Amino acid sequence: MKVLFVIMSGDEKMDLALTLAARSLDARRYEDLKVVFFGPSQERLRRLPEPSRQAFEALRSAGAVDSACVNYAKARGIEEELSKVVKLMPAGERIAHYVNSGYVPMVF
């Protein structure tokens, strides 16, 4: 099974989602795992506490982090800062791409 973690929460739920995603990737629980950030989670990406930062870096280095929403980033004036750590693309298009490719969305 292929899964898509859609992380929107900008609080402890995001931290839990990152930990679950990183551990799932490490344990090879799924055929493939991708992560898309949307909304408040993008704000939290700028100030991730440990160990969430480690989980994010593990996901990113493994190629599991797909993108964060470019439109949300532009609206909040954080596009330049976020583009240094994650690719920015329209979240709706990325989610549709993965769902149409057979990924099961898990929303946090």
mmCIF file of N, CA and C in Angstrom:
data_model
loop_
_atom_site.group_PDB
_atom_site.id
_atom_site.type_symbol
_atom_site.label_atom_id
_atom_site.label_comp_id
_atom_site.label_asym_id
_atom_site.label_seq_id
_atom_site.Cartn_x
_atom_site.Cartn_y
_atom_site.Cartn_z
ATOM 1 N N MET A 1 0.840 -1.172 0.000
ATOM 2 C CA MET A 1 0.000 0.000 0.000
ATOM 3 C C MET A 1 0.889 1.240 0.000
ATOM 4 N N LYS A 2 0.472 2.247 -0.748
ATOM 5 C CA LYS A 2 1.170 3.525 -0.805
ATOM 6 C C LYS A 2 0.348 4.539 -0.014
ATOM 7 N N VAL A 3 1.016 5.328 0.840
ATOM 8 C CA VAL A 3 0.297 6.292 1.665
ATOM 9 C C VAL A 3 0.833 7.705 1.450
ATOM 10 N N LEU A 4 -0.071 8.653 1.614
ATOM 11 C CA LEU A 4 0.257 10.068 1.535
ATOM 12 C C LEU A 4 -0.111 10.710 2.858
ATOM 13 N N PHE A 5 0.879 11.198 3.580
ATOM 14 C CA PHE A 5 0.627 11.947 4.801
ATOM 15 C C PHE A 5 0.369 13.398 4.405
ATOM 16 N N VAL A 6 -0.848 13.879 4.646
ATOM 17 C CA VAL A 6 -1.184 15.283 4.422
ATOM 18 C C VAL A 6 -1.169 15.925 5.801
ATOM 19 N N ILE A 7 -0.156 16.728 6.062
ATOM 20 C CA ILE A 7 0.016 17.313 7.392
ATOM 21 C C ILE A 7 -0.402 18.772 7.345
ATOM 22 N N MET A 8 -1.499 19.080 8.063
ATOM 23 C CA MET A 8 -2.038 20.435 8.095
ATOM 24 C C MET A 8 -1.906 21.071 9.469
ATOM 25 N N SER A 9 -1.968 20.286 10.517
ATOM 26 C CA SER A 9 -1.931 20.822 11.880
ATOM 27 C C SER A 9 -0.602 21.502 12.156
ATOM 28 N N GLY A 10 -0.670 22.581 12.893
ATOM 29 C CA GLY A 10 0.540 23.319 13.217
ATOM 30 C C GLY A 10 0.909 23.204 14.678
ATOM 31 N N ASP A 11 0.541 22.103 15.300
ATOM 32 C CA ASP A 11 0.811 21.953 16.734
ATOM 33 C C ASP A 11 1.398 20.570 17.004
ATOM 34 N N GLU A 12 1.120 20.042 18.169
ATOM 35 C CA GLU A 12 1.662 18.743 18.555
ATOM 36 C C GLU A 12 1.214 17.622 17.619
ATOM 37 N N LYS A 13 0.054 17.790 16.979
ATOM 38 C CA LYS A 13 -0.412 16.775 16.031
ATOM 39 C C LYS A 13 0.574 16.644 14.871
ATOM 40 N N MET A 14 1.149 17.757 14.481
ATOM 41 C CA MET A 14 2.154 17.719 13.421
ATOM 42 C C MET A 14 3.379 16.936 13.875
ATOM 43 N N ASP A 15 3.788 17.172 15.113
ATOM 44 C CA ASP A 15 4.941 16.454 15.661
ATOM 45 C C ASP A 15 4.688 14.949 15.658
ATOM 46 N N LEU A 16 3.484 14.549 16.067
ATOM 47 C CA LEU A 16 3.126 13.127 16.073
ATOM 48 C C LEU A 16 3.109 12.556 14.657
ATOM 49 N N ALA A 17 2.580 13.332 13.713
ATOM 50 C CA ALA A 17 2.528 12.874 12.325
ATOM 51 C C ALA A 17 3.924 12.683 11.750
ATOM 52 N N LEU A 18 4.832 13.614 12.031
ATOM 53 C CA LEU A 18 6.208 13.490 11.546
ATOM 54 C C LEU A 18 6.892 12.263 12.135
ATOM 55 N N THR A 19 6.671 12.045 13.428
ATOM 56 C CA THR A 19 7.264 10.879 14.088
ATOM 57 C C THR A 19 6.714 9.589 13.489
ATOM 58 N N LEU A 20 5.397 9.516 13.325
ATOM 59 C CA LEU A 20 4.773 8.331 12.739
ATOM 60 C C LEU A 20 5.277 8.091 11.321
ATOM 61 N N ALA A 21 5.359 9.145 10.525
ATOM 62 C CA ALA A 21 5.831 9.003 9.145
ATOM 63 C C ALA A 21 7.275 8.515 9.105
ATOM 64 N N ALA A 22 8.134 9.117 9.915
ATOM 65 C CA ALA A 22 9.550 8.727 9.923
ATOM 66 C C ALA A 22 9.726 7.285 10.393
ATOM 67 N N ARG A 23 8.997 6.904 11.424
ATOM 68 C CA ARG A 23 9.104 5.526 11.919
ATOM 69 C C ARG A 23 8.526 4.527 10.924
ATOM 70 N N SER A 24 7.443 4.919 10.259
ATOM 71 C CA SER A 24 6.843 4.048 9.240
ATOM 72 C C SER A 24 7.795 3.854 8.071
ATOM 73 N N LEU A 25 8.456 4.919 7.681
ATOM 74 C CA LEU A 25 9.427 4.831 6.593
ATOM 75 C C LEU A 25 10.603 3.947 6.995
ATOM 76 N N ASP A 26 11.105 4.162 8.186
ATOM 77 C CA ASP A 26 12.243 3.387 8.679
ATOM 78 C C ASP A 26 11.911 1.892 8.782
ATOM 79 N N ALA A 27 10.682 1.591 9.198
ATOM 80 C CA ALA A 27 10.248 0.195 9.352
ATOM 81 C C ALA A 27 9.720 -0.407 8.045
ATOM 82 N N ARG A 28 9.660 0.396 7.001
ATOM 83 C CA ARG A 28 9.160 -0.044 5.687
ATOM 84 C C ARG A 28 7.763 -0.644 5.785
ATOM 85 N N ARG A 29 6.900 0.061 6.501
ATOM 86 C CA ARG A 29 5.533 -0.422 6.698
ATOM 87 C C ARG A 29 4.693 -0.338 5.429
ATOM 88 N N TYR A 30 5.081 0.553 4.521
ATOM 89 C CA TYR A 30 4.292 0.785 3.311
ATOM 90 C C TYR A 30 5.171 0.629 2.075
ATOM 91 N N GLU A 31 4.519 0.335 0.973
ATOM 92 C CA GLU A 31 5.208 0.241 -0.314
ATOM 93 C C GLU A 31 5.895 1.568 -0.641
ATOM 94 N N ASP A 32 5.214 2.671 -0.360
ATOM 95 C CA ASP A 32 5.785 4.004 -0.549
ATOM 96 C C ASP A 32 5.079 4.961 0.399
ATOM 97 N N LEU A 33 5.777 6.021 0.780
ATOM 98 C CA LEU A 33 5.241 7.012 1.707
ATOM 99 C C LEU A 33 5.707 8.385 1.241
ATOM 100 N N LYS A 34 4.751 9.296 1.095
ATOM 101 C CA LYS A 34 5.052 10.679 0.718
ATOM 102 C C LYS A 34 4.374 11.608 1.713
ATOM 103 N N VAL A 35 4.929 12.826 1.834
ATOM 104 C CA VAL A 35 4.395 13.816 2.771
ATOM 105 C C VAL A 35 4.166 15.133 2.040
ATOM 106 N N VAL A 36 2.972 15.714 2.243
ATOM 107 C CA VAL A 36 2.639 17.042 1.732
ATOM 108 C C VAL A 36 2.221 17.894 2.925
ATOM 109 N N PHE A 37 2.776 19.102 3.003
ATOM 110 C CA PHE A 37 2.422 20.042 4.067
ATOM 111 C C PHE A 37 1.476 21.089 3.508
ATOM 112 N N PHE A 38 0.473 21.455 4.322
ATOM 113 C CA PHE A 38 -0.516 22.436 3.885
ATOM 114 C C PHE A 38 -1.008 23.208 5.099
ATOM 115 N N GLY A 39 -1.173 24.504 4.950
ATOM 116 C CA GLY A 39 -1.748 25.320 6.014
ATOM 117 C C GLY A 39 -0.811 25.556 7.182
ATOM 118 N N PRO A 40 -1.361 25.529 8.414
ATOM 119 C CA PRO A 40 -0.577 25.863 9.605
ATOM 120 C C PRO A 40 0.696 25.040 9.790
ATOM 121 N N SER A 41 0.744 23.846 9.245
ATOM 122 C CA SER A 41 1.969 23.044 9.375
ATOM 123 C C SER A 41 3.153 23.745 8.720
ATOM 124 N N GLN A 42 2.878 24.552 7.723
ATOM 125 C CA GLN A 42 3.955 25.261 7.034
ATOM 126 C C GLN A 42 4.590 26.313 7.939
ATOM 127 N N GLU A 43 3.777 26.921 8.785
ATOM 128 C CA GLU A 43 4.316 27.877 9.759
ATOM 129 C C GLU A 43 5.222 27.148 10.745
ATOM 130 N N ARG A 44 4.776 25.977 11.191
ATOM 131 C CA ARG A 44 5.552 25.226 12.184
ATOM 132 C C ARG A 44 6.851 24.674 11.595
ATOM 133 N N LEU A 45 6.882 24.427 10.302
ATOM 134 C CA LEU A 45 8.116 23.955 9.671
ATOM 135 C C LEU A 45 9.276 24.919 9.919
ATOM 136 N N ARG A 46 8.956 26.188 10.105
ATOM 137 C CA ARG A 46 9.998 27.203 10.302
ATOM 138 C C ARG A 46 10.603 27.151 11.696
ATOM 139 N N ARG A 47 9.942 26.463 12.621
ATOM 140 C CA ARG A 47 10.413 26.442 14.014
ATOM 141 C C ARG A 47 10.150 25.074 14.664
ATOM 142 N N LEU A 48 10.519 24.037 13.979
ATOM 143 C CA LEU A 48 10.279 22.681 14.487
ATOM 144 C C LEU A 48 11.133 22.385 15.714
ATOM 145 N N PRO A 49 10.498 21.884 16.772
ATOM 146 C CA PRO A 49 11.278 21.464 17.945
ATOM 147 C C PRO A 49 11.899 20.085 17.700
ATOM 148 N N GLU A 50 12.894 19.761 18.485
ATOM 149 C CA GLU A 50 13.441 18.394 18.458
ATOM 150 C C GLU A 50 12.471 17.515 19.248
ATOM 151 N N PRO A 51 12.246 16.288 18.921
ATOM 152 C CA PRO A 51 12.844 15.499 17.847
ATOM 153 C C PRO A 51 12.109 15.602 16.510
ATOM 154 N N SER A 52 11.106 16.481 16.421
ATOM 155 C CA SER A 52 10.368 16.619 15.159
ATOM 156 C C SER A 52 11.278 17.055 14.022
ATOM 157 N N ARG A 53 12.237 17.902 14.325
ATOM 158 C CA ARG A 53 13.175 18.341 13.289
ATOM 159 C C ARG A 53 13.960 17.141 12.743
ATOM 160 N N GLN A 54 14.369 16.251 13.637
ATOM 161 C CA GLN A 54 15.102 15.053 13.201
ATOM 162 C C GLN A 54 14.223 14.172 12.312
ATOM 163 N N ALA A 55 12.957 14.033 12.687
ATOM 164 C CA ALA A 55 12.029 13.227 11.885
ATOM 165 C C ALA A 55 11.849 13.851 10.502
ATOM 166 N N PHE A 56 11.679 15.181 10.467
ATOM 167 C CA PHE A 56 11.540 15.877 9.183
ATOM 168 C C PHE A 56 12.780 15.673 8.318
ATOM 169 N N GLU A 57 13.945 15.836 8.909
ATOM 170 C CA GLU A 57 15.196 15.682 8.153
ATOM 171 C C GLU A 57 15.357 14.254 7.629
ATOM 172 N N ALA A 58 14.953 13.267 8.423
ATOM 173 C CA ALA A 58 15.021 11.872 7.974
ATOM 174 C C ALA A 58 14.093 11.647 6.782
ATOM 175 N N LEU A 59 12.890 12.206 6.858
ATOM 176 C CA LEU A 59 11.934 12.076 5.759
ATOM 177 C C LEU A 59 12.440 12.789 4.509
ATOM 178 N N ARG A 60 12.967 13.981 4.707
ATOM 179 C CA ARG A 60 13.458 14.767 3.570
ATOM 180 C C ARG A 60 14.643 14.073 2.895
ATOM 181 N N SER A 61 15.576 13.593 3.690
ATOM 182 C CA SER A 61 16.759 12.954 3.104
ATOM 183 C C SER A 61 16.418 11.648 2.391
ATOM 184 N N ALA A 62 15.319 11.010 2.799
ATOM 185 C CA ALA A 62 14.879 9.772 2.146
ATOM 186 C C ALA A 62 14.032 10.040 0.900
ATOM 187 N N GLY A 63 13.729 11.313 0.633
ATOM 188 C CA GLY A 63 12.917 11.656 -0.525
ATOM 189 C C GLY A 63 11.429 11.508 -0.303
ATOM 190 N N ALA A 64 11.007 11.381 0.959
ATOM 191 C CA ALA A 64 9.583 11.201 1.260
ATOM 192 C C ALA A 64 8.819 12.521 1.303
ATOM 193 N N VAL A 65 9.502 13.629 1.563
ATOM 194 C CA VAL A 65 8.829 14.934 1.611
ATOM 195 C C VAL A 65 8.616 15.406 0.180
ATOM 196 N N ASP A 66 7.356 15.518 -0.211
ATOM 197 C CA ASP A 66 7.040 15.968 -1.568
ATOM 198 C C ASP A 66 7.095 17.485 -1.658
ATOM 199 N N SER A 67 6.253 18.171 -0.867
ATOM 200 C CA SER A 67 6.154 19.620 -1.016
ATOM 201 C C SER A 67 5.318 20.236 0.098
ATOM 202 N N ALA A 68 5.316 21.576 0.069
ATOM 203 C CA ALA A 68 4.419 22.384 0.895
ATOM 204 C C ALA A 68 3.671 23.298 -0.071
ATOM 205 N N CYS A 69 2.535 23.798 0.340
ATOM 206 C CA CYS A 69 1.677 24.577 -0.555
ATOM 207 C C CYS A 69 2.260 25.961 -0.854
ATOM 208 N N VAL A 70 2.508 26.200 -2.130
ATOM 209 C CA VAL A 70 3.065 27.481 -2.560
ATOM 210 C C VAL A 70 2.084 28.621 -2.311
ATOM 211 N N ASN A 71 0.799 28.387 -2.502
ATOM 212 C CA ASN A 71 -0.186 29.454 -2.345
ATOM 213 C C ASN A 71 -0.323 29.890 -0.890
ATOM 214 N N TYR A 72 -0.312 28.937 0.023
ATOM 215 C CA TYR A 72 -0.357 29.285 1.448
ATOM 216 C C TYR A 72 0.900 30.061 1.823
ATOM 217 N N ALA A 73 2.043 29.610 1.341
ATOM 218 C CA ALA A 73 3.308 30.277 1.657
ATOM 219 C C ALA A 73 3.316 31.714 1.142
ATOM 220 N N LYS A 74 2.818 31.917 -0.070
ATOM 221 C CA LYS A 74 2.752 33.275 -0.628
ATOM 222 C C LYS A 74 1.820 34.152 0.195
ATOM 223 N N ALA A 75 0.657 33.621 0.551
ATOM 224 C CA ALA A 75 -0.330 34.390 1.311
ATOM 225 C C ALA A 75 0.194 34.802 2.681
ATOM 226 N N ARG A 76 1.069 33.986 3.266
ATOM 227 C CA ARG A 76 1.608 34.269 4.600
ATOM 228 C C ARG A 76 2.966 34.978 4.555
ATOM 229 N N GLY A 77 3.481 35.198 3.360
ATOM 230 C CA GLY A 77 4.766 35.872 3.229
ATOM 231 C C GLY A 77 5.950 35.045 3.696
ATOM 232 N N ILE A 78 5.833 33.720 3.591
ATOM 233 C CA ILE A 78 6.916 32.841 4.060
ATOM 234 C C ILE A 78 7.502 32.006 2.920
ATOM 235 N N GLU A 79 7.178 32.371 1.698
ATOM 236 C CA GLU A 79 7.601 31.604 0.525
ATOM 237 C C GLU A 79 9.125 31.477 0.434
ATOM 238 N N GLU A 80 9.828 32.577 0.576
ATOM 239 C CA GLU A 80 11.286 32.546 0.438
ATOM 240 C C GLU A 80 11.935 31.668 1.507
ATOM 241 N N GLU A 81 11.482 31.834 2.743
ATOM 242 C CA GLU A 81 12.053 31.056 3.850
ATOM 243 C C GLU A 81 11.779 29.560 3.692
ATOM 244 N N LEU A 82 10.531 29.210 3.360
ATOM 245 C CA LEU A 82 10.166 27.793 3.231
ATOM 246 C C LEU A 82 10.840 27.119 2.041
ATOM 247 N N SER A 83 11.029 27.866 0.973
ATOM 248 C CA SER A 83 11.615 27.264 -0.232
ATOM 249 C C SER A 83 13.042 26.780 0.002
ATOM 250 N N LYS A 84 13.651 27.199 1.091
ATOM 251 C CA LYS A 84 15.003 26.740 1.428
ATOM 252 C C LYS A 84 15.002 25.330 2.017
ATOM 253 N N VAL A 85 13.846 24.890 2.542
ATOM 254 C CA VAL A 85 13.792 23.570 3.190
ATOM 255 C C VAL A 85 12.846 22.575 2.518
ATOM 256 N N VAL A 86 11.926 23.082 1.690
ATOM 257 C CA VAL A 86 10.953 22.186 1.060
ATOM 258 C C VAL A 86 10.526 22.778 -0.282
ATOM 259 N N LYS A 87 10.235 21.889 -1.219
ATOM 260 C CA LYS A 87 9.744 22.325 -2.525
ATOM 261 C C LYS A 87 8.339 22.898 -2.347
ATOM 262 N N LEU A 88 8.040 24.006 -3.024
ATOM 263 C CA LEU A 88 6.726 24.634 -2.930
ATOM 264 C C LEU A 88 5.943 24.383 -4.213
ATOM 265 N N MET A 89 4.754 23.787 -4.046
ATOM 266 C CA MET A 89 3.875 23.471 -5.165
ATOM 267 C C MET A 89 2.431 23.596 -4.683
ATOM 268 N N PRO A 90 1.465 23.736 -5.595
ATOM 269 C CA PRO A 90 0.066 23.799 -5.171
ATOM 270 C C PRO A 90 -0.359 22.492 -4.486
ATOM 271 N N ALA A 91 -0.807 22.593 -3.253
ATOM 272 C CA ALA A 91 -1.159 21.396 -2.479
ATOM 273 C C ALA A 91 -2.280 20.596 -3.130
ATOM 274 N N GLY A 92 -3.283 21.275 -3.651
ATOM 275 C CA GLY A 92 -4.392 20.566 -4.287
ATOM 276 C C GLY A 92 -3.936 19.688 -5.436
ATOM 277 N N GLU A 93 -3.015 20.212 -6.238
ATOM 278 C CA GLU A 93 -2.496 19.442 -7.367
ATOM 279 C C GLU A 93 -1.669 18.245 -6.902
ATOM 280 N N ARG A 94 -0.864 18.445 -5.877
ATOM 281 C CA ARG A 94 -0.018 17.351 -5.389
ATOM 282 C C ARG A 94 -0.863 16.248 -4.742
ATOM 283 N N ILE A 95 -1.855 16.650 -3.951
ATOM 284 C CA ILE A 95 -2.729 15.656 -3.318
ATOM 285 C C ILE A 95 -3.475 14.866 -4.395
ATOM 286 N N ALA A 96 -4.027 15.573 -5.393
ATOM 287 C CA ALA A 96 -4.741 14.901 -6.482
ATOM 288 C C ALA A 96 -3.816 13.944 -7.228
ATOM 289 N N HIS A 97 -2.586 14.367 -7.468
ATOM 290 C CA HIS A 97 -1.617 13.510 -8.158
ATOM 291 C C HIS A 97 -1.442 12.186 -7.412
ATOM 292 N N TYR A 98 -1.243 12.267 -6.109
ATOM 293 C CA TYR A 98 -1.005 11.044 -5.338
ATOM 294 C C TYR A 98 -2.265 10.193 -5.208
ATOM 295 N N VAL A 99 -3.409 10.804 -4.976
ATOM 296 C CA VAL A 99 -4.658 10.039 -4.880
ATOM 297 C C VAL A 99 -4.936 9.336 -6.212
ATOM 298 N N ASN A 100 -4.746 10.061 -7.313
ATOM 299 C CA ASN A 100 -4.961 9.466 -8.636
ATOM 300 C C ASN A 100 -3.931 8.389 -8.967
ATOM 301 N N SER A 101 -2.826 8.386 -8.242
ATOM 302 C CA SER A 101 -1.785 7.369 -8.438
ATOM 303 C C SER A 101 -1.927 6.206 -7.463
ATOM 304 N N GLY A 102 -3.043 6.175 -6.724
ATOM 305 C CA GLY A 102 -3.322 5.047 -5.848
ATOM 306 C C GLY A 102 -2.848 5.177 -4.411
ATOM 307 N N TYR A 103 -2.394 6.357 -4.009
ATOM 308 C CA TYR A 103 -1.968 6.568 -2.622
ATOM 309 C C TYR A 103 -3.196 6.774 -1.738
ATOM 310 N N VAL A 104 -3.130 6.248 -0.533
ATOM 311 C CA VAL A 104 -4.195 6.427 0.450
ATOM 312 C C VAL A 104 -3.818 7.623 1.322
ATOM 313 N N PRO A 105 -4.664 8.668 1.345
ATOM 314 C CA PRO A 105 -4.323 9.839 2.162
ATOM 315 C C PRO A 105 -4.581 9.605 3.647
ATOM 316 N N MET A 106 -3.638 10.052 4.449
ATOM 317 C CA MET A 106 -3.771 10.070 5.905
ATOM 318 C C MET A 106 -3.607 11.537 6.297
ATOM 319 N N VAL A 107 -4.636 12.108 6.903
ATOM 320 C CA VAL A 107 -4.647 13.547 7.163
ATOM 321 C C VAL A 107 -4.461 13.821 8.649
ATOM 322 N N PHE A 108 -3.513 14.696 8.944
ATOM 323 C CA PHE A 108 -3.193 15.066 10.323
ATOM 324 C C PHE A 108 -3.341 16.559 10.492
#
